[in-house]
Coordinates of C-alpha atoms in Angstrom, one line a residue:
Chain A
X179 CA -9.8 -40.3 -25.8
X180 CA -6.7 -38.0 -25.4
X181 CA -9.1 -35.1 -24.7
X182 CA -10.6 -37.0 -21.8
X183 CA -7.2 -37.8 -20.3
X184 CA -6.2 -34.2 -20.6
X185 CA -9.4 -33.0 -19.0
X186 CA -8.7 -35.3 -16.1
X187 CA -5.3 -33.7 -16.0
X188 CA -6.9 -30.3 -15.6
X189 CA -9.1 -31.7 -12.8
X190 CA -6.0 -33.0 -11.0
X191 CA -4.4 -29.5 -11.4
X192 CA -7.5 -27.9 -9.9
X193 CA -7.5 -30.4 -6.9
X194 CA -3.8 -29.7 -6.3
X195 CA -4.6 -25.9 -6.0
X196 CA -7.2 -26.6 -3.3
X197 CA -5.1 -29.2 -1.6
X198 CA -2.0 -26.9 -1.7
X199 CA -4.0 -24.1 -0.1
X200 CA -5.4 -26.5 2.5
X201 CA -1.9 -27.5 3.6
X202 CA -1.0 -23.9 4.2
X203 CA -3.0 -24.2 7.4
X204 CA 0.0 -25.2 9.5
X205 CA 3.7 -24.3 9.1
X206 CA 4.7 -28.0 9.1
X207 CA 2.8 -28.8 5.9
X208 CA 2.8 -25.4 4.3
X209 CA 5.9 -25.8 2.2
X210 CA 4.7 -29.0 0.6
X211 CA 1.4 -27.4 0.0
X212 CA 3.0 -24.6 -2.0
X213 CA 5.0 -27.2 -4.0
X214 CA 1.8 -29.2 -4.7
X215 CA 0.0 -26.0 -5.9
X216 CA 3.1 -25.2 -8.1
X217 CA 3.1 -28.7 -9.6
X218 CA -0.6 -28.3 -10.4
X219 CA 0.2 -25.1 -12.2
X220 CA 3.0 -26.8 -14.3
X221 CA 0.6 -29.6 -15.1
X222 CA -2.1 -27.1 -16.2
X223 CA 0.4 -25.2 -18.4
X224 CA 1.6 -28.4 -20.1
X225 CA -2.0 -29.6 -20.8
X226 CA -2.9 -26.2 -22.1
X227 CA 0.0 -26.5 -24.6
X228 CA -0.9 -29.9 -25.9
X229 CA -4.7 -29.9 -25.5
X230 CA -6.4 -30.6 -28.9
X231 CA -8.3 -27.4 -29.9
X232 CA -9.9 -28.9 -33.0
X233 CA -9.7 -26.1 -35.5
X234 CA -6.4 -24.6 -34.5
X235 CA -4.3 -22.9 -37.1
X236 CA -0.6 -23.0 -36.7
X237 CA 0.1 -23.7 -33.0
X238 CA 2.7 -20.9 -32.8
X239 CA 4.7 -22.8 -30.3
X240 CA 7.9 -20.8 -30.5
X241 CA 5.9 -17.8 -29.2
X242 CA 4.5 -19.8 -26.3
X243 CA 7.8 -21.4 -25.3
X244 CA 9.7 -18.2 -25.7
X245 CA 7.1 -16.3 -23.5
X246 CA 7.3 -19.0 -20.8
X247 CA 11.1 -19.0 -20.8
X248 CA 11.4 -15.3 -20.5
X249 CA 8.7 -15.0 -17.8
X250 CA 10.1 -17.9 -15.8
X251 CA 13.6 -16.4 -15.8
X252 CA 12.5 -13.0 -14.7
X253 CA 10.2 -14.4 -12.0
X254 CA 12.8 -16.7 -10.7
X255 CA 15.5 -14.0 -10.4
X256 CA 13.1 -11.6 -8.7
X257 CA 12.0 -14.2 -6.2
X258 CA 15.6 -15.1 -5.3
X259 CA 16.8 -11.6 -5.0
X260 CA 14.1 -9.9 -3.0
X261 CA 14.7 -8.9 0.6
X262 CA 12.0 -10.1 3.1
X263 CA 11.3 -6.5 4.1
X264 CA 10.5 -5.8 0.4
X265 CA 8.0 -8.7 0.2
X266 CA 4.9 -6.5 0.1
X267 CA 6.3 -4.6 -2.9
X268 CA 7.1 -7.8 -4.7
X269 CA 3.7 -9.4 -4.1
X270 CA 2.1 -6.2 -5.3
X271 CA 4.1 -6.1 -8.5
X272 CA 3.5 -9.8 -9.2
X273 CA -0.2 -9.2 -8.6
X274 CA -0.3 -6.4 -11.0
X275 CA 1.3 -8.5 -13.7
X276 CA -1.5 -11.2 -13.3
X277 CA -4.0 -8.4 -13.7
X278 CA -2.2 -7.0 -16.8
X279 CA -2.4 -10.5 -18.4
X280 CA -6.1 -10.6 -17.8
X281 CA -6.5 -7.2 -19.4
X282 CA -4.6 -8.3 -22.5
X283 CA -6.7 -11.4 -22.9
X284 CA -9.9 -9.4 -22.5
X285 CA -8.9 -6.8 -25.1
X286 CA -7.8 -9.4 -27.6
X287 CA -11.1 -11.2 -27.1
X288 CA -13.1 -8.0 -27.6
X289 CA -11.3 -7.3 -30.8
X290 CA -12.3 -10.8 -32.1
X291 CA -15.8 -11.4 -30.8
X292 CA -18.9 -10.4 -32.8
X293 CA -21.1 -7.6 -31.7
X294 CA -24.1 -9.9 -31.2
X295 CA -22.5 -12.0 -28.5
X296 CA -23.6 -9.5 -25.7
X297 CA -22.9 -11.8 -22.8
X298 CA -19.5 -12.7 -24.1
X299 CA -18.6 -9.1 -24.6
X300 CA -20.0 -8.2 -21.1
X301 CA -17.7 -10.8 -19.5
X302 CA -14.7 -9.5 -21.4
X303 CA -15.5 -5.9 -20.4
X304 CA -15.8 -7.0 -16.8
X305 CA -12.5 -8.8 -17.0
X306 CA -10.9 -5.8 -18.5
X307 CA -12.2 -3.4 -15.9
X308 CA -11.3 -5.5 -12.9
X309 CA -7.9 -6.6 -14.3
X310 CA -7.0 -3.0 -15.2
X311 CA -7.9 -1.7 -11.7
X312 CA -5.8 -4.4 -10.2
X313 CA -2.9 -3.8 -12.6
X314 CA -2.4 0.0 -12.2
X315 CA -3.6 -0.2 -8.6
X316 CA -0.9 -2.7 -7.8
X317 CA 1.7 -0.6 -9.6
X318 CA 0.8 2.4 -7.5
X319 CA 0.8 0.2 -4.3
X320 CA 4.3 -1.0 -5.3
X321 CA 5.5 2.6 -5.7
X322 CA 4.0 3.7 -2.4
X323 CA 5.4 0.7 -0.5
X324 CA 8.8 1.2 -2.0
X325 CA 8.7 4.9 -0.9
X326 CA 8.9 6.1 -4.5
X327 CA 5.6 7.9 -4.3
X328 CA 4.4 9.7 -1.2
X329 CA 0.8 9.6 -0.3
X330 CA 0.4 13.3 -0.3
X331 CA 1.6 13.7 -3.9
X332 CA -1.1 11.6 -5.4
X333 CA -4.2 12.6 -3.4
X334 CA -6.4 15.2 -5.0
X335 CA -8.7 17.5 -3.1
X336 CA -12.0 15.7 -2.8
X337 CA -10.5 12.5 -4.0
X338 CA -13.5 10.5 -2.8
X339 CA -15.7 12.3 -5.4
X340 CA -13.1 11.9 -8.1
X341 CA -13.2 8.1 -7.5
X342 CA -17.0 8.0 -7.4
X343 CA -17.0 9.9 -10.7
X344 CA -14.5 7.4 -12.2
X345 CA -16.5 4.4 -11.0
X346 CA -19.7 5.8 -12.6
X347 CA -17.9 6.8 -15.8
X348 CA -16.4 3.4 -16.2
X349 CA -19.7 1.6 -15.6
X350 CA -21.5 3.8 -18.1
X351 CA -18.8 3.4 -20.7
X352 CA -18.7 -0.4 -20.1
X353 CA -22.5 -0.6 -20.7
X354 CA -22.3 1.6 -23.8
X355 CA -19.6 -0.6 -25.1
X356 CA -21.5 -3.8 -24.6
X357 CA -24.6 -2.3 -26.3
X358 CA -22.6 -0.9 -29.2
X359 CA -19.0 -2.0 -29.5
X360 CA -16.6 0.2 -31.3
X361 CA -12.8 0.6 -31.3
X362 CA -13.0 4.2 -30.1
X363 CA -15.1 3.1 -27.1
X364 CA -12.7 0.3 -26.4
X365 CA -9.8 2.7 -26.2
X366 CA -11.8 5.0 -23.9
X367 CA -12.7 2.0 -21.8
X368 CA -9.1 0.8 -21.5
X369 CA -7.8 4.3 -20.6
X370 CA -10.5 5.1 -18.0
X371 CA -10.1 1.7 -16.3
X372 CA -6.3 2.0 -16.1
X373 CA -6.6 5.6 -14.7
X374 CA -9.2 4.5 -12.3
X375 CA -6.9 1.8 -10.9
X376 CA -4.3 4.5 -10.0
X377 CA -7.0 6.8 -8.6
X378 CA -8.5 4.0 -6.6
X379 CA -5.3 3.3 -4.7
X380 CA -4.1 6.9 -4.5
X381 CA -6.0 8.0 -1.3
X382 CA -5.2 4.7 0.5
X383 CA -1.9 4.6 2.3
X384 CA 0.0 4.3 5.5
X385 CA -1.5 1.8 7.9
X386 CA -4.1 0.8 5.3
X387 CA -1.6 -0.8 3.0
X388 CA -2.3 -4.4 4.2
X389 CA -6.0 -3.9 3.3
X390 CA -5.3 -2.6 -0.2
X391 CA -2.8 -5.3 -1.1
X392 CA -5.3 -8.0 0.0
X393 CA -8.1 -6.3 -2.0
X394 CA -6.0 -6.0 -5.1
X395 CA -5.1 -9.7 -4.8
X396 CA -8.7 -10.5 -4.6
X397 CA -9.5 -8.4 -7.7
X398 CA -6.8 -10.2 -9.8
X399 CA -8.3 -13.5 -8.8
X400 CA -11.7 -12.4 -9.9
X401 CA -10.4 -11.2 -13.2
X402 CA -8.6 -14.5 -13.8
X403 CA -11.9 -16.3 -13.0
X404 CA -13.9 -14.3 -15.5
X405 CA -11.2 -14.7 -18.1
X406 CA -11.8 -18.4 -17.5
X407 CA -15.3 -17.9 -18.7
X408 CA -14.0 -16.3 -21.9
X409 CA -12.1 -19.5 -22.7
X410 CA -14.6 -21.9 -21.1
X411 CA -11.7 -23.2 -19.0
X412 CA -12.6 -24.7 -15.6
X413 CA -9.1 -24.5 -14.1
X414 CA -8.9 -20.7 -14.7
X415 CA -12.3 -20.3 -13.0
X416 CA -11.3 -22.5 -10.0
X417 CA -7.9 -21.0 -9.6
X418 CA -9.2 -17.4 -10.0
X419 CA -12.0 -17.9 -7.5
X420 CA -9.7 -19.5 -4.9
X421 CA -7.5 -16.4 -5.1
X422 CA -10.5 -14.2 -5.0
X423 CA -11.7 -15.9 -1.9
X424 CA -8.3 -15.8 -0.2
X425 CA -8.0 -12.1 -1.0
X426 CA -11.5 -11.3 0.3
X427 CA -10.9 -13.2 3.6
X428 CA -7.6 -11.4 4.2
X429 CA -9.2 -8.0 3.3
X430 CA -12.0 -8.7 5.9
X431 CA -9.5 -9.8 8.5
X432 CA -7.3 -6.7 8.0
X433 CA -10.3 -4.4 8.2
X434 CA -11.5 -6.1 11.4
X435 CA -8.0 -5.7 12.8
X436 CA -8.3 -2.0 12.4
X437 CA -12.0 -1.9 13.3
X438 CA -12.8 -0.1 10.1
X439 CA -15.2 -0.9 7.2
X440 CA -13.8 -1.6 3.8
X441 CA -15.7 1.5 2.5
X442 CA -14.0 3.6 5.2
X443 CA -10.6 2.3 4.1
X444 CA -11.3 2.9 0.4
X445 CA -12.6 6.4 1.1
X446 CA -9.4 6.7 2.9
X447 CA -7.1 9.1 4.7
X448 CA -6.2 7.5 8.0
X449 CA -5.7 10.1 10.5
X450 CA -6.6 12.9 8.1
X451 CA -10.0 13.3 9.8
X452 CA -10.7 12.4 13.4
X453 CA -10.5 14.3 16.6
X454 CA -7.5 15.6 18.4
X455 CA -9.1 15.4 21.8
X456 CA -6.3 13.2 23.2
X457 CA -3.7 15.8 22.5
X458 CA -4.7 18.4 25.1
X459 CA -4.6 16.4 28.4
X460 CA -1.1 15.1 27.6
X461 CA 0.6 18.4 27.5
X462 CA 1.3 18.5 31.3
X463 CA 2.9 15.1 31.4
X464 CA 6.3 14.2 30.2
X465 CA 7.5 10.8 29.2
X466 CA 10.5 9.5 31.2
X467 CA 13.6 8.1 29.6
X468 CA 15.4 4.9 30.6
X469 CA 19.2 4.4 30.2
X470 CA 20.4 1.3 28.4
X471 CA 21.9 0.0 31.7
X472 CA 18.6 0.3 33.6
X473 CA 16.7 -1.3 30.7
X474 CA 19.2 -4.2 30.6
X475 CA 18.9 -4.8 34.3
X476 CA 15.2 -4.7 34.1
X477 CA 15.2 -7.3 31.3
X478 CA 17.8 -9.5 32.7
X479 CA 16.2 -9.9 36.1
X480 CA 12.6 -10.4 34.9
X481 CA 11.0 -13.7 34.4
X482 CA 9.0 -13.0 31.3
X483 CA 9.5 -10.5 28.4
X484 CA 7.2 -9.8 25.6
X485 CA 8.6 -8.1 22.5
X486 CA 6.2 -6.1 20.4
X487 CA 7.7 -5.6 16.9
X488 CA 6.4 -3.0 14.5
X489 CA 7.4 -1.8 11.1
X490 CA 10.2 0.3 12.7
X491 CA 12.0 -3.0 13.5
X492 CA 11.8 -4.0 9.9
X493 CA 13.0 -0.7 8.6
X494 CA 16.0 -0.8 10.9
X495 CA 16.6 -4.4 9.9
X496 CA 16.8 -5.2 13.6
X497 CA 15.3 -8.7 13.4
X498 CA 18.7 -10.4 13.8
X499 CA 19.8 -8.4 16.8
X500 CA 16.3 -8.8 18.3
X501 CA 16.8 -12.6 18.0
X502 CA 20.2 -12.2 19.7
X503 CA 18.6 -10.3 22.6
X504 CA 16.0 -13.1 22.8
X505 CA 18.7 -15.8 22.9
X506 CA 20.7 -14.0 25.6
X507 CA 17.7 -13.5 27.8
X508 CA 16.5 -17.0 27.3
X509 CA 19.9 -18.4 28.4
X510 CA 19.4 -16.4 31.6
X511 CA 16.1 -18.1 32.1
X512 CA 13.8 -15.4 30.9
X513 CA 10.7 -16.5 29.0
X514 CA 10.7 -14.4 25.8
X515 CA 7.8 -14.1 23.4
X516 CA 6.7 -11.9 20.6
X517 CA 3.3 -10.2 20.4
X518 CA 2.3 -9.7 16.7
X519 CA -0.6 -7.5 15.9
X520 CA -2.4 -8.5 12.7
X521 CA -1.5 -5.3 10.9
X522 CA 2.2 -5.2 12.0
X523 CA 4.2 -4.7 8.9
X524 CA 3.0 -3.7 5.5
X525 CA 1.0 -6.8 4.5
X526 CA -0.9 -9.5 6.3
X527 CA 1.5 -11.7 8.3
X528 CA 4.5 -9.7 7.2
X529 CA 6.1 -9.5 10.7
X530 CA 5.9 -13.2 11.1
X531 CA 7.9 -13.7 8.0
X532 CA 10.5 -11.2 9.0
X533 CA 11.0 -12.8 12.4
X534 CA 11.0 -16.3 10.9
X535 CA 13.8 -15.1 8.6
X536 CA 15.8 -14.2 11.8
X537 CA 15.3 -17.8 13.0
X538 CA 12.7 -17.0 15.7
X539 CA 10.7 -20.2 16.3
X540 CA 7.1 -19.7 15.3
X541 CA 5.9 -21.1 18.6
X542 CA 7.1 -17.8 20.2
X543 CA 5.0 -15.7 17.9
X544 CA 1.8 -14.9 19.7
X545 CA -1.2 -13.4 18.0
X546 CA -3.4 -10.7 19.4
X547 CA -5.6 -12.8 21.6
X548 CA -2.8 -15.0 22.9
X549 CA -0.6 -12.0 23.6
X550 CA -3.3 -10.1 25.4
X551 CA -4.0 -13.1 27.7
X552 CA -0.3 -13.3 28.5
X553 CA 0.4 -9.6 29.0
X554 CA -1.0 -9.1 32.6
X555 CA 1.5 -11.7 33.8
X556 CA 4.4 -10.3 31.8
X557 CA 7.2 -8.4 33.6
X558 CA 8.6 -6.3 30.8
X559 CA 7.2 -5.4 27.4
X560 CA 9.7 -4.1 24.8
X561 CA 8.0 -2.2 22.0
X562 CA 10.3 -1.9 19.0
X563 CA 9.1 0.6 16.4
X564 CA 5.4 0.0 17.0
X565 CA 3.0 2.7 18.0
X566 CA -0.6 2.7 16.9
X567 CA -1.1 -1.0 17.7
X568 CA -0.3 -0.3 21.4
X569 CA -2.3 2.9 21.7
X570 CA -4.7 2.8 24.7
X571 CA -6.8 5.5 23.1
X572 CA -8.3 2.7 21.0
X573 CA -10.1 1.5 24.1
X574 CA -11.0 4.7 26.0
X575 CA -10.9 7.7 23.8
X576 CA -13.9 7.9 21.4
X577 CA -12.4 11.0 19.9
X578 CA -9.2 9.2 18.7
X579 CA -9.0 8.1 15.1
X580 CA -7.8 4.6 16.3
X581 CA -10.8 4.3 18.7
X582 CA -12.3 0.8 18.5
X583 CA -9.2 -0.8 16.9
X584 CA -8.2 -4.0 18.7
X585 CA -4.8 -3.3 20.3
X586 CA -2.2 -5.1 22.3
X587 CA -2.8 -4.1 26.0
X588 CA 0.8 -3.7 26.8
X589 CA 0.1 -1.3 29.7
X590 CA -1.3 -4.3 31.7
X591 CA 2.3 -5.6 32.0
X592 CA 4.4 -4.5 34.9
X593 CA 6.9 -2.4 32.9
X594 CA 6.9 -1.1 29.3
X595 CA 10.0 -0.1 27.4
X596 CA 9.3 1.8 24.2
X597 CA 12.0 1.9 21.7
X598 CA 11.5 4.8 19.3
X599 CA 13.5 7.2 17.2
X600 CA 11.8 10.2 18.8
X601 CA 8.6 11.3 20.4
X602 CA 7.0 11.9 17.0
X603 CA 3.6 10.2 16.5
X604 CA 3.4 7.0 14.5
X605 CA 2.5 6.3 10.9
X606 CA -1.1 7.3 11.4
X607 CA 0.0 10.6 13.0
X608 CA -1.8 10.0 16.3
X609 CA -0.4 10.8 19.8
X610 CA 0.0 7.9 22.1
X611 CA -0.9 8.3 25.8
X612 CA 0.9 5.1 26.6
X613 CA 4.3 6.9 26.5
X614 CA 3.2 9.0 29.5
X615 CA 2.1 6.1 31.8
X616 CA 4.0 5.6 35.1
X617 CA 5.2 2.2 34.1
X618 CA 6.3 3.3 30.7
X619 CA 9.8 4.4 29.8
X620 CA 11.2 5.6 26.6
X621 CA 14.4 4.3 25.0
X622 CA 15.3 6.7 22.2
X623 CA 17.4 5.7 19.1
X624 CA 17.5 3.6 16.0
X625 CA 15.9 0.2 16.8
X626 CA 19.0 -1.7 15.8
X627 CA 21.4 0.4 17.7
X628 CA 19.2 0.4 20.8
X629 CA 18.9 -3.4 20.9
X630 CA 22.6 -3.7 20.3
X631 CA 23.2 -1.5 23.3
X632 CA 21.0 -3.7 25.4
X633 CA 22.8 -6.8 24.2
X634 CA 26.1 -5.3 25.2
X635 CA 24.8 -4.2 28.6
X636 CA 23.3 -7.6 29.3
X637 CA 26.5 -9.4 28.3
X638 CA 28.5 -7.2 30.7
X639 CA 26.1 -8.0 33.5
X640 CA 27.4 -11.5 32.9
Chain B
X161 CA -33.1 -11.1 -21.5
X162 CA -33.4 -14.2 -23.6
X163 CA -29.7 -14.2 -24.1
X164 CA -29.2 -14.3 -20.3
X165 CA -31.5 -17.2 -19.8
X166 CA -29.8 -19.0 -22.7
X167 CA -26.4 -18.3 -21.2
X168 CA -27.5 -19.5 -17.7
X169 CA -28.9 -22.7 -19.3
X170 CA -25.8 -23.3 -21.3
X171 CA -23.4 -22.6 -18.4
X172 CA -25.3 -24.1 -15.5
X173 CA -22.5 -26.4 -14.7
X174 CA -20.1 -23.5 -14.5
X175 CA -22.4 -21.6 -12.2
X176 CA -22.5 -24.6 -9.8
X177 CA -18.7 -24.8 -10.1
X178 CA -18.4 -21.2 -9.1
X179 CA -20.8 -21.4 -6.2
X180 CA -19.0 -24.5 -4.7
X181 CA -15.5 -23.1 -5.3
X182 CA -16.4 -19.9 -3.5
X183 CA -17.6 -21.8 -0.5
X184 CA -14.7 -24.2 -0.6
X185 CA -12.3 -21.4 -0.9
X186 CA -13.6 -19.5 2.1
X187 CA -13.6 -22.8 4.1
X188 CA -10.1 -23.8 3.3
X189 CA -8.5 -20.3 3.6
X190 CA -10.2 -19.3 6.8
X191 CA -8.2 -22.1 8.4
X192 CA -4.9 -20.5 7.6
X193 CA -3.3 -19.0 10.7
X194 CA -2.0 -15.4 10.9
X195 CA 1.6 -16.6 11.0
X196 CA 1.1 -17.8 7.4
X197 CA -0.8 -15.0 5.9
X198 CA 2.0 -13.6 3.9
X199 CA 2.9 -16.9 2.3
X200 CA -0.8 -17.5 1.7
X201 CA -1.1 -14.2 -0.1
X202 CA 2.0 -14.8 -2.3
X203 CA 1.0 -18.4 -3.0
X204 CA -2.5 -17.4 -3.9
X205 CA -1.0 -14.7 -6.0
X206 CA 1.0 -17.3 -7.9
X207 CA -2.2 -19.2 -8.5
X208 CA -3.8 -16.1 -10.0
X209 CA -1.2 -16.5 -12.7
X210 CA -3.5 -19.3 -14.0
X211 CA -4.6 -16.6 -16.6
X212 CA -1.6 -17.9 -18.5
X213 CA -3.7 -20.8 -19.7
X214 CA -5.9 -18.3 -21.5
X215 CA -3.0 -16.7 -23.1
X216 CA -1.6 -20.1 -24.3
X217 CA -5.0 -21.1 -25.8
X218 CA -5.2 -17.7 -27.4
X219 CA -1.9 -17.9 -29.1
X220 CA -2.5 -21.5 -30.2
X221 CA -5.7 -20.6 -31.9
X222 CA -4.4 -17.5 -33.6
X223 CA -3.2 -17.5 -37.2
X224 CA 0.5 -17.4 -37.6
X225 CA 0.4 -14.0 -39.3
X226 CA -1.9 -12.4 -36.7
X227 CA 0.9 -10.5 -35.1
X228 CA -1.4 -8.4 -32.8
X229 CA -2.6 -11.6 -31.0
X230 CA 0.8 -13.2 -31.1
X231 CA 2.7 -10.2 -29.6
X232 CA 0.2 -9.3 -27.0
X233 CA -0.6 -12.9 -26.2
X234 CA 3.1 -13.6 -25.7
X235 CA 3.4 -10.5 -23.5
X236 CA 0.5 -11.9 -21.5
X237 CA 2.4 -15.2 -21.1
X238 CA 5.6 -13.4 -20.0
X239 CA 3.7 -11.4 -17.4
X240 CA 1.6 -14.3 -16.1
X241 CA 4.7 -16.5 -16.0
X242 CA 6.6 -14.0 -13.9
X243 CA 3.6 -14.1 -11.6
X244 CA 3.5 -17.9 -11.4
X245 CA 7.2 -18.7 -11.1
X246 CA 8.1 -15.7 -9.0
X247 CA 5.1 -16.3 -6.7
X248 CA 5.7 -19.9 -6.0
X249 CA 9.5 -19.5 -5.7
X250 CA 9.2 -16.6 -3.2
X251 CA 6.5 -18.5 -1.2
X252 CA 8.8 -21.5 -1.0
X253 CA 11.6 -19.3 0.2
X254 CA 9.5 -17.9 3.0
X255 CA 8.1 -21.3 4.0
X256 CA 11.6 -22.8 4.1
X257 CA 12.4 -20.3 6.9
X258 CA 9.4 -21.5 8.9
X259 CA 10.3 -25.1 8.4
X260 CA 13.9 -24.7 9.5
X261 CA 12.7 -23.4 12.8
X262 CA 10.7 -26.5 13.4
X263 CA 13.7 -28.8 13.1
X264 CA 15.9 -26.6 15.2
X265 CA 13.3 -26.7 18.0
X266 CA 12.7 -30.4 18.2

């Protein structure tokens, strides 16, 4: 009787996960959706604590309650303190912790299960492998995003082959373990899968970060789902698969946004290969500079402005002044919008969150297709700290590493102002012919200072 | 081989469950717009903390002197709980910013 009621409770929790995710499809219902999913999780945890297990020993409730209390406290504080620019790091680290929990469960299960239960062992081994890759992979992703580890410090020569070797070795050891479990093999398996996680993420960096975060997210979901098989628990399976599906979709979207296959991203090294054909014919041209006064006049007397924010805007914490510029221009009757490339920022949708934090209404945030439709009729484009996502080589230079990547066609607008620290190429290390166009002008300086100057100039135009 | 067929027979309902959840997951999530991808990711991330259920069951079914299971199981609970609480809280913080804008506009 009580068991059935609790089983229905698990069902309700599972439905609330799905319902919560469904409500994330519009900003208006999204917050409620997240709360519904959260409530489902609380329900599932309570049921797991009181569910009759039949033959259970001692309950050990102090351990459970203690663990929940400590974890909640740490999670809560971390969530309240994090800066929005540091969101990718936080999501990575949280993701790694979920993977670590799956690893612990798998290992404890492997210590207990009998050697005859081959399928049970195989599921645990799979959970261990996937969870471990996600755990150490996420930790390295966190370190890279936080700037604590530079890409070049962790890439070995021939890293692709190292990774292939790791993959084969972990599969072989996993199979050997399933056939003949021993504690020595278990330790080898744990170590190799943890090291493989690091090695897997090591060559991926720079502009590929949104892909790798999505992929790691998906792996954690899969390991949670297979851990659900270990415990015959439907809610773990459903929850895990939903996360796996979400991570997979985002991975595919991010890959499409860069016109690269997942394999290509994993093998890695954006910009490390690729031609340099675009470099030569630019030597003769020089980019022209624009003064803050001229830029201010241009903006103030235009009728439509499109701001293209890149990670440079986030680094300079220029979202707030950007919004100030937006308000000032809007008061003068200029139509201001934002063109957001799918890979702007360091994780999917990151730039939208940063601008939302600065109170920019989400109706002004245009995605790639919307923005490209609006650009030909736009008077002035202001590019703030973006580079590769506005590179025309992506369309017309097959030798360029960005060739084929969908980009914002900012050069179709009447004027383009590019705010940049210097002429140095972007994150991917690729030269951008856009800077040398006749209707382009450069505005050098820190993004925040530059926008502040514009704001002051426009105010003085009165 | 026999073990595999036995396993499939015994778990057929789970295999159905997985197949349908995969399809449902793709269906639901592909409707999420770009604007909300970061909250989607952190929210989904919080849901992956559902592994905590496994850790709770593990600890409950362990003997009270099985310290290996208790300590590592509790560590699992702490890690997964950070994932759950932190994930949902930070998602809520982000979505609050989106919601505020809507009111300001109308």
